[in-house]
Short mmCIF file of C-alpha atoms in Angstrom, two decimals:
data_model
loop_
_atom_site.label_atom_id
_atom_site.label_comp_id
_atom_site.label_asym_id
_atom_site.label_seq_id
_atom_site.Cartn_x
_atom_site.Cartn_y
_atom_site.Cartn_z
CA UNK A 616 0.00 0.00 0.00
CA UNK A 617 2.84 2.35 0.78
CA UNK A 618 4.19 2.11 -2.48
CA UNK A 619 0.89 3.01 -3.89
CA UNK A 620 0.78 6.46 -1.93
CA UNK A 621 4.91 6.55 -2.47
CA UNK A 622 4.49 6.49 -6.51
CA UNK A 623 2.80 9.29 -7.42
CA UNK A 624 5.05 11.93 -5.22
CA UNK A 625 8.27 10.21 -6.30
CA UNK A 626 7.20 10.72 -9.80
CA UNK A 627 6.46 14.09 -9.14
CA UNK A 628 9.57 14.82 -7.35
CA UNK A 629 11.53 13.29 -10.60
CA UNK A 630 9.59 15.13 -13.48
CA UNK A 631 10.91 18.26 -11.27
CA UNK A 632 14.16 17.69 -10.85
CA UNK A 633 14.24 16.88 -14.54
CA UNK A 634 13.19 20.51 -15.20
CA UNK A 635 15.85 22.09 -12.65
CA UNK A 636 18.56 24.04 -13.99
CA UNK A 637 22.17 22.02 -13.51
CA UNK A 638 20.03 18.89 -13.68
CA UNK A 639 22.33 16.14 -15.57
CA UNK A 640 21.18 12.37 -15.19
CA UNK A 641 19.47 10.58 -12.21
CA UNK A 642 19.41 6.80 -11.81
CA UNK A 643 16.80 5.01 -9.91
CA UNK A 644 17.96 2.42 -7.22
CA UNK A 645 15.74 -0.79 -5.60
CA UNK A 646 16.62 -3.34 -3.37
CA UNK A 647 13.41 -4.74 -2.86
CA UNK A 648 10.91 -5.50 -1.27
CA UNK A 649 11.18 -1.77 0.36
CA UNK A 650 14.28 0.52 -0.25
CA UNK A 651 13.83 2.57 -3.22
CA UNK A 652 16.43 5.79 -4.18
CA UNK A 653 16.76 7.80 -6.67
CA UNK A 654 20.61 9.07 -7.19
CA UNK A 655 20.43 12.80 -9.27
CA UNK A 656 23.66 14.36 -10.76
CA UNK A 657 23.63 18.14 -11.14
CA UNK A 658 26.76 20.51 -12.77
CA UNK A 659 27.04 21.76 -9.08
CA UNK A 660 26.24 21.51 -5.24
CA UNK A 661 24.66 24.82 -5.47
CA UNK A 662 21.77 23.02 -8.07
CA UNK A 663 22.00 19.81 -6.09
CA UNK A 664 20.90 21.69 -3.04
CA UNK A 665 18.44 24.42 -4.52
CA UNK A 666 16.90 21.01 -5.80
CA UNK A 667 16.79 19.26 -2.51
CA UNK A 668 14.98 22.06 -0.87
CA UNK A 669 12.51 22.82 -3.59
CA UNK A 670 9.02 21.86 -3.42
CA UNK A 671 8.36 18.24 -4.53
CA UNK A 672 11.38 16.79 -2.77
CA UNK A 673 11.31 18.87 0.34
CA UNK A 674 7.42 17.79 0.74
CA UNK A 675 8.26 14.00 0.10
CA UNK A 676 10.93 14.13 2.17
CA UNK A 677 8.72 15.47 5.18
CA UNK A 678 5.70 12.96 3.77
CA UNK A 679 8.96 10.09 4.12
CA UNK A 680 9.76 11.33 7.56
CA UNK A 681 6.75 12.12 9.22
CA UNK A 682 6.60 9.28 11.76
CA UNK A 683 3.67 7.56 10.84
CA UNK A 684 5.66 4.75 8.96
CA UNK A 685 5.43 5.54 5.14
CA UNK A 686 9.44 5.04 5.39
CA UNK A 687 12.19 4.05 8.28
CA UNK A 688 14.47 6.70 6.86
CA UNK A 689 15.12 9.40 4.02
CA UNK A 690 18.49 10.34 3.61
CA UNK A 691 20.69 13.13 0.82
CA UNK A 692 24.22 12.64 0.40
CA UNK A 693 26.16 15.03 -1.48
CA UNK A 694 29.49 13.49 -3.07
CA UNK A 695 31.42 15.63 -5.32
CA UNK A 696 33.84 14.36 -8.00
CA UNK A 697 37.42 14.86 -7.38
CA UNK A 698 38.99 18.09 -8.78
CA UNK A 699 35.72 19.35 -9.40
CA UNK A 700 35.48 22.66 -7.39
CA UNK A 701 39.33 23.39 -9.00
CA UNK A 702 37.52 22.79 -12.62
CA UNK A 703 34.41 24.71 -11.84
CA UNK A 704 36.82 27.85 -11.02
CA UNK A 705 39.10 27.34 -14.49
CA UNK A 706 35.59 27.36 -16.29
CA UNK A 707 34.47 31.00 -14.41
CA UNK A 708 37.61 33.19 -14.16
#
């Protein structure tokens, strides 16, 4: 049933960060019969993290954290590729 009430927010929350600006790829991850993550690249942490605290996503993280069991956890990592931030400042003297 969760998944039910899960799938049309997730959705939601992926059509969005398909229309955010830096968004690059995202790749879906399950490891059933519960854990479901979605992994989103953006060109940097400043469009990961206007992203993560947009609408959609902030509101299914809250809906994924509420306490009343829809999820045991929601969790946002932010890894950035080696020699990245040194790139990023050769590309905007």
């Amino acid at each position: 049933m969760a998944w039910l009430r899960l799938g049309p927010r997730w959705r939601a929350m992926v059509d969005q960060m398909r229309r955010m600006p830096g968004y690059v790829h995202h790749q879906v991850y399950l490891d059933p019969p519960f854990t479901l993550g979605t992994i989103g690249y953006f060109t940097t942490r400043e469009d990961l993290l206007r992203f993560a605290r947009s609408g959609v996503h902030r509101e299914l993280m809250q809906w994924v954290t509420d306490g009343t069991q829809h999820a045991t956890g929601g969790y946002i990592r932010v890894y950035e590729r080696r020699g990245a931030a040194e790139e990023a400042g050769r590309a905007h003297p």
